[in-house]
Coordinates of C-alpha atoms and ligand atoms in Angstrom, one line a residue:
M1 CA 0.0 0.0 0.0
S2 CA 1.0 3.6 0.2
N3 CA 2.3 5.6 3.0
V4 CA -0.6 8.1 2.9
E5 CA 0.2 10.1 6.0
T6 CA -0.5 13.7 5.4
H7 CA 2.8 14.8 6.9
P8 CA 5.1 11.9 6.7
S9 CA 8.2 12.4 8.7
E10 CA 11.7 12.4 7.2
L11 CA 13.9 9.5 7.9
I12 CA 17.4 8.6 6.9
C13 CA 17.9 5.0 7.7
E14 CA 21.3 3.8 8.6
S15 CA 22.2 0.2 8.5
T16 CA 23.8 -1.0 11.7
S17 CA 25.1 -4.3 12.9
G18 CA 22.9 -5.9 15.6
V19 CA 23.3 -6.7 19.2
A20 CA 22.9 -10.0 20.9
A21 CA 19.8 -9.4 23.1
V22 CA 16.3 -9.4 21.8
E23 CA 15.1 -5.8 21.2
V24 CA 11.4 -5.3 21.4
L25 CA 10.0 -2.8 18.9
E26 CA 6.6 -1.5 19.8
P27 CA 4.1 -0.6 17.1
R28 CA 2.7 2.9 16.6
D29 CA -0.7 3.5 15.2
V30 CA -0.7 5.3 11.9
P31 CA -4.1 6.4 10.3
L32 CA -3.8 6.0 6.5
G33 CA -6.4 8.7 5.9
G34 CA -8.0 9.1 2.5
P35 CA -11.6 8.2 1.7
R36 CA -11.4 5.1 3.9
A37 CA -9.9 5.4 7.4
M38 CA -7.8 2.3 8.0
T39 CA -5.3 2.4 10.8
V40 CA -2.1 0.4 10.6
R41 CA 0.4 -0.6 13.3
R42 CA 3.9 0.4 12.1
T43 CA 7.0 -1.3 13.6
L44 CA 9.5 -0.3 11.0
P45 CA 11.1 2.1 10.6
Q46 CA 11.4 3.7 14.0
R47 CA 13.9 5.8 15.8
S48 CA 15.7 2.9 17.5
R49 CA 15.9 0.7 14.4
S50 CA 15.4 1.4 10.7
L51 CA 16.2 -1.8 9.0
I52 CA 16.2 -5.6 9.5
G53 CA 18.4 -6.8 6.6
A54 CA 17.0 -4.8 3.7
W55 CA 13.5 -4.8 5.2
C56 CA 12.8 -1.1 5.7
F57 CA 9.1 -0.8 6.4
A58 CA 6.5 -3.0 8.2
D59 CA 2.9 -2.1 8.5
H60 CA 0.5 -4.6 10.2
Y61 CA -3.2 -4.2 10.0
G62 CA -6.4 -5.9 11.1
P63 CA -8.3 -8.0 11.5
D64 CA -10.6 -5.2 10.5
D65 CA -14.3 -5.5 9.8
V66 CA -14.4 -3.6 6.6
S67 CA -18.1 -2.7 7.2
V68 CA -16.7 -0.6 10.0
S69 CA -13.2 0.4 8.7
G70 CA -14.2 0.9 5.1
G71 CA -11.5 -1.4 3.9
M72 CA -8.6 -0.3 1.7
D73 CA -8.7 2.1 -1.2
V74 CA -5.3 3.6 -2.0
A75 CA -5.3 5.6 -5.2
P76 CA -2.4 5.3 -7.7
H77 CA 0.8 6.4 -5.9
P78 CA 4.5 6.1 -6.8
H79 CA 7.5 4.2 -5.4
T80 CA 11.2 4.2 -6.1
G81 CA 14.2 2.2 -4.9
L82 CA 12.2 -0.5 -3.2
Q83 CA 10.1 -3.7 -3.5
T84 CA 6.7 -4.0 -1.8
A85 CA 5.8 -7.4 -0.4
S86 CA 2.1 -7.8 0.2
W87 CA 1.0 -10.7 2.5
L88 CA -2.5 -11.2 3.6
F89 CA -4.1 -13.4 6.4
S90 CA -7.6 -12.5 5.4
G91 CA -9.4 -10.6 2.7
E92 CA -8.5 -9.8 -0.9
I93 CA -6.9 -6.7 -2.5
E94 CA -7.0 -5.7 -6.2
H95 CA -3.6 -4.5 -7.4
R96 CA -3.0 -2.5 -10.6
D97 CA 0.3 -1.0 -11.6
S98 CA 2.1 0.9 -14.3
L99 CA 3.9 -2.3 -15.5
G100 CA 0.4 -3.3 -16.7
V101 CA -0.1 -5.9 -14.0
H102 CA -3.6 -6.4 -12.7
A103 CA -3.5 -9.0 -9.9
M104 CA -5.3 -10.0 -6.7
V105 CA -3.5 -10.2 -3.4
R106 CA -4.9 -13.2 -1.5
P107 CA -4.1 -14.9 1.8
G108 CA -1.1 -17.1 1.7
E109 CA 0.1 -15.7 -1.7
L110 CA 3.1 -13.4 -2.0
N111 CA 2.9 -10.4 -4.4
L112 CA 6.3 -8.8 -4.7
M113 CA 6.4 -5.6 -6.7
T114 CA 9.7 -4.1 -7.7
A115 CA 9.6 -0.3 -8.0
G116 CA 13.2 0.1 -8.9
H117 CA 13.6 3.2 -11.1
G118 CA 9.9 4.1 -10.6
I119 CA 6.4 2.5 -10.7
C120 CA 3.0 3.5 -9.5
H121 CA 0.1 1.3 -8.3
S122 CA -3.3 1.3 -6.7
E123 CA -4.6 -1.1 -4.1
V124 CA -8.3 -1.6 -3.3
S125 CA -9.9 -4.3 -1.1
T126 CA -12.5 -6.2 -3.1
P127 CA -16.3 -5.9 -2.5
D128 CA -16.3 -9.6 -1.2
T129 CA -13.8 -8.8 1.5
T130 CA -15.4 -8.8 5.0
V131 CA -12.3 -9.0 7.1
L132 CA -9.0 -7.4 6.1
H133 CA -5.9 -8.6 7.8
G134 CA -2.3 -8.6 6.7
V135 CA 1.1 -7.0 6.5
Q136 CA 2.6 -4.6 4.0
L137 CA 6.4 -4.8 3.9
W138 CA 9.0 -2.9 2.0
I139 CA 12.5 -4.1 1.0
A140 CA 15.1 -1.4 0.2
L141 CA 17.1 -2.1 -3.0
P142 CA 20.9 -2.0 -2.8
D143 CA 22.5 0.9 -4.6
A144 CA 23.6 -1.3 -7.5
H145 CA 20.0 -2.3 -8.3
R146 CA 17.9 0.5 -7.1
D147 CA 17.2 1.7 -10.7
A148 CA 16.1 -1.8 -11.7
P149 CA 13.2 -2.1 -14.1
R150 CA 9.7 -2.6 -12.9
D151 CA 8.8 -6.1 -12.0
F152 CA 6.1 -8.2 -10.4
Q153 CA 6.4 -11.7 -8.9
H154 CA 3.7 -13.9 -7.5
H155 CA 4.3 -17.0 -5.5
V156 CA 2.1 -19.4 -3.4
P157 CA 4.4 -21.2 -1.0
E158 CA 3.5 -24.7 0.2
V159 CA 2.5 -25.1 3.8
A160 CA 5.5 -26.8 5.3
A161 CA 5.1 -28.9 8.4
L162 CA 7.7 -28.2 11.2
D163 CA 7.8 -29.7 14.7
G164 CA 4.8 -28.1 16.3
A165 CA 4.3 -25.5 13.6
T166 CA 3.7 -24.8 10.0
A167 CA 5.6 -22.4 7.8
R168 CA 4.8 -20.6 4.6
V169 CA 8.2 -19.4 3.3
F170 CA 7.6 -16.6 0.9
L171 CA 11.2 -15.3 0.5
G172 CA 14.5 -17.0 1.1
T173 CA 15.0 -20.2 3.1
V174 CA 13.5 -21.2 6.5
A175 CA 13.9 -24.7 8.0
G176 CA 15.1 -26.1 4.7
H177 CA 12.2 -24.7 2.7
T178 CA 13.1 -22.2 0.0
S179 CA 11.1 -19.7 -2.0
P180 CA 11.9 -19.4 -5.7
V181 CA 11.2 -15.6 -5.6
R182 CA 14.3 -13.5 -6.6
T183 CA 15.6 -10.8 -4.3
F184 CA 18.4 -8.3 -4.7
T185 CA 20.0 -9.0 -1.3
P186 CA 20.0 -12.2 0.9
L187 CA 16.6 -12.1 2.7
L188 CA 14.0 -14.3 4.3
G189 CA 10.3 -13.9 5.0
A190 CA 7.9 -16.5 6.3
E191 CA 4.6 -16.9 8.1
L192 CA 4.8 -19.3 11.0
V193 CA 1.8 -20.8 12.9
L194 CA 2.8 -22.4 16.2
E195 CA 0.6 -24.9 18.0
P196 CA -0.4 -24.1 21.6
G197 CA 2.7 -24.5 23.8
A198 CA 4.9 -25.4 20.8
R199 CA 8.6 -24.8 21.2
L200 CA 10.4 -24.2 17.9
A201 CA 14.2 -24.1 17.4
L202 CA 14.9 -22.6 14.0
D203 CA 18.4 -22.9 12.6
V204 CA 19.3 -19.5 11.0
D205 CA 22.2 -17.9 9.2
P206 CA 24.4 -16.0 11.7
A207 CA 25.1 -13.5 8.8
F208 CA 21.4 -12.5 9.0
E209 CA 19.7 -10.2 11.5
H210 CA 16.0 -11.3 12.2
G211 CA 12.7 -9.9 13.3
V212 CA 9.6 -11.7 14.6
L213 CA 6.3 -9.8 14.2
V214 CA 3.5 -11.2 16.4
D215 CA 0.2 -11.3 14.5
I216 CA -1.9 -13.6 16.7
G217 CA -1.3 -14.6 20.4
A218 CA 2.0 -14.1 22.2
V219 CA 5.4 -15.8 21.9
D220 CA 8.7 -16.0 23.7
L221 CA 11.7 -15.3 21.5
D222 CA 15.0 -16.3 23.0
G223 CA 13.7 -15.6 26.5
T224 CA 12.0 -12.4 25.7
A225 CA 8.2 -12.1 25.8
L226 CA 6.6 -10.6 22.7
A227 CA 3.0 -9.4 22.8
H228 CA 0.6 -9.1 19.9
G229 CA 1.7 -6.5 17.4
T230 CA 5.3 -6.2 18.6
L231 CA 8.4 -6.9 16.6
G232 CA 11.2 -8.7 18.3
Y233 CA 14.7 -8.1 16.8
V234 CA 17.7 -10.4 17.0
G235 CA 21.0 -9.1 15.8
L236 CA 23.8 -10.8 13.8
G237 CA 25.5 -13.9 15.1
A238 CA 22.5 -16.0 16.1
T239 CA 22.6 -19.6 14.8
T240 CA 19.2 -20.7 16.3
L241 CA 16.0 -18.8 17.1
H242 CA 14.0 -20.3 20.0
L243 CA 10.4 -19.5 19.6
T244 CA 7.7 -20.6 22.0
N245 CA 4.0 -20.2 21.8
T246 CA 3.1 -19.1 25.4
T247 CA -0.6 -19.2 24.9
D248 CA -3.2 -22.1 24.8
S249 CA -4.3 -21.1 21.2
P250 CA -2.3 -21.1 18.0
A251 CA 0.1 -18.2 17.6
R252 CA 0.9 -16.7 14.3
V253 CA 4.1 -14.6 13.5
V254 CA 5.9 -13.2 10.5
L255 CA 9.6 -14.0 10.5
L256 CA 11.8 -11.5 8.6
G257 CA 15.6 -11.6 8.1
G258 CA 18.4 -10.7 6.0
E259 CA 22.0 -9.6 5.7
P260 CA 22.5 -6.0 6.8
L261 CA 22.1 -3.7 3.8
G262 CA 25.1 -1.7 4.8
E263 CA 23.9 1.4 3.1
D264 CA 22.3 4.6 4.4
L265 CA 18.9 5.5 3.0
V266 CA 16.7 8.5 2.8
M267 CA 13.0 7.4 3.1
W268 CA 10.3 9.9 2.6
W269 CA 6.6 9.2 1.7
N270 CA 6.7 6.4 -0.8
F271 CA 10.3 6.9 -2.0
V272 CA 13.5 5.4 -1.0
G273 CA 16.6 7.3 -2.2
R274 CA 20.0 8.3 -1.0
T275 CA 19.9 12.1 -0.8
H276 CA 17.4 14.9 -0.1
D277 CA 17.8 16.3 -3.7
E278 CA 17.0 12.9 -5.2
I279 CA 13.8 12.6 -3.1
A280 CA 12.8 16.1 -4.0
A281 CA 13.3 15.3 -7.7
Y282 CA 11.2 12.1 -7.4
R283 CA 8.4 14.2 -5.7
D284 CA 8.5 16.8 -8.5
Q285 CA 8.4 14.1 -11.2
W286 CA 5.4 12.5 -9.6
Q287 CA 3.6 15.8 -9.3
Q288 CA 4.3 16.3 -13.0
Q289 CA 3.2 12.7 -13.8
S290 CA 6.6 12.0 -15.4
D291 CA 7.2 8.8 -17.4
R292 CA 9.4 7.7 -14.6
F293 CA 6.3 6.3 -12.9
G294 CA 4.1 5.4 -15.8
Q295 CA 0.3 5.2 -15.5
V296 CA -2.2 2.9 -13.8
T297 CA -5.1 2.0 -16.0
G298 CA -8.5 0.9 -14.6
Y299 CA -8.5 2.7 -11.3
P300 CA -11.7 4.7 -11.0
G301 CA -10.3 7.9 -9.7
H302 CA -7.4 10.3 -9.6
H303 CA -3.8 9.6 -8.5
L304 CA -2.6 10.5 -5.0
P305 CA -0.8 13.8 -4.8
A306 CA 2.5 13.9 -2.9
P307 CA 2.4 15.8 0.4
P308 CA 4.6 18.8 0.8
L309 CA 8.2 18.2 1.6
P310 CA 9.1 19.0 5.2
M311 CA 10.8 22.3 5.9
G312 CA 14.6 22.1 5.5
R313 CA 16.6 19.3 4.1
L314 CA 16.0 15.6 4.8
R315 CA 18.6 14.8 7.3
P316 CA 20.3 11.7 8.7
R317 CA 18.7 10.0 11.7
G318 CA 21.2 7.6 13.1
N319 CA 20.6 4.4 14.9
P320 CA 21.8 4.3 18.5
P321 CA 25.2 2.7 19.1
P322 CA 25.1 -1.0 19.9
A323 CA 24.3 -1.6 23.6
Ligands
MN401 MN1 2.3 1.2 -2.4

């Protein structure tokens, strides 16, 4: 979806190496605004941590009764320098983009859109959707590939049986199960459902940092309790993640991971760039409906105008030094 905040804050995201202890990132509520009034819980980026691998943005929403929330209706809006990973637990979203793709986002099915040099897209929950529930994740592209051409990949992972859990691996490799979807940096992404009381020991790559976002229930990650909606972060060097469902119902989490990007980013609105001037140019080009972004066909309405740039230049915001 789009970052449709009226006054999105400026962020420069620095890639840092992790620390050994689990860091608990609390979500903040962000109203998306627009004709429908969905609120999402954002865990990335935040002041204390901007990136997990190349994952640079994590919005978690629902379960929302769309007869109350109005569902999702995000008009055509641009992206640069990133990929969007859409993953639903419930509901259905109609996606249209300037690559000419018209696709549905459905539960258990990954839609990975590469913005690269520039793309625009719209996202609308379908009339049959009664409950909307999912995550919207962004992946920053490394400098060498951030001007890549537009692309769209769709993948339906098998439901893999683990000991006391199931996994849907949509990116990378988890527990020996590998997604065929191409990424520009080493990454992983998976939905895990843990049986009540299940204790899962997942072997992981010590060159990755990891995050566990709790969607349903509560879990313990390496000795740290994670409540619903929180994102637990584990830094570099871990070889096993110990995940326990501490409730008497199934728990569902999204596991993210990747090698540290190792590059500083400027993120503003729906753009990922490297400098203030670059972001300002993207904004101007969108306002002028430049060919950089192309056109969405079939969306019944106007495109989303960019908000004004903040006063002053987009400045670095560093991560804190390792504890
Ligand atoms: Mn979007």
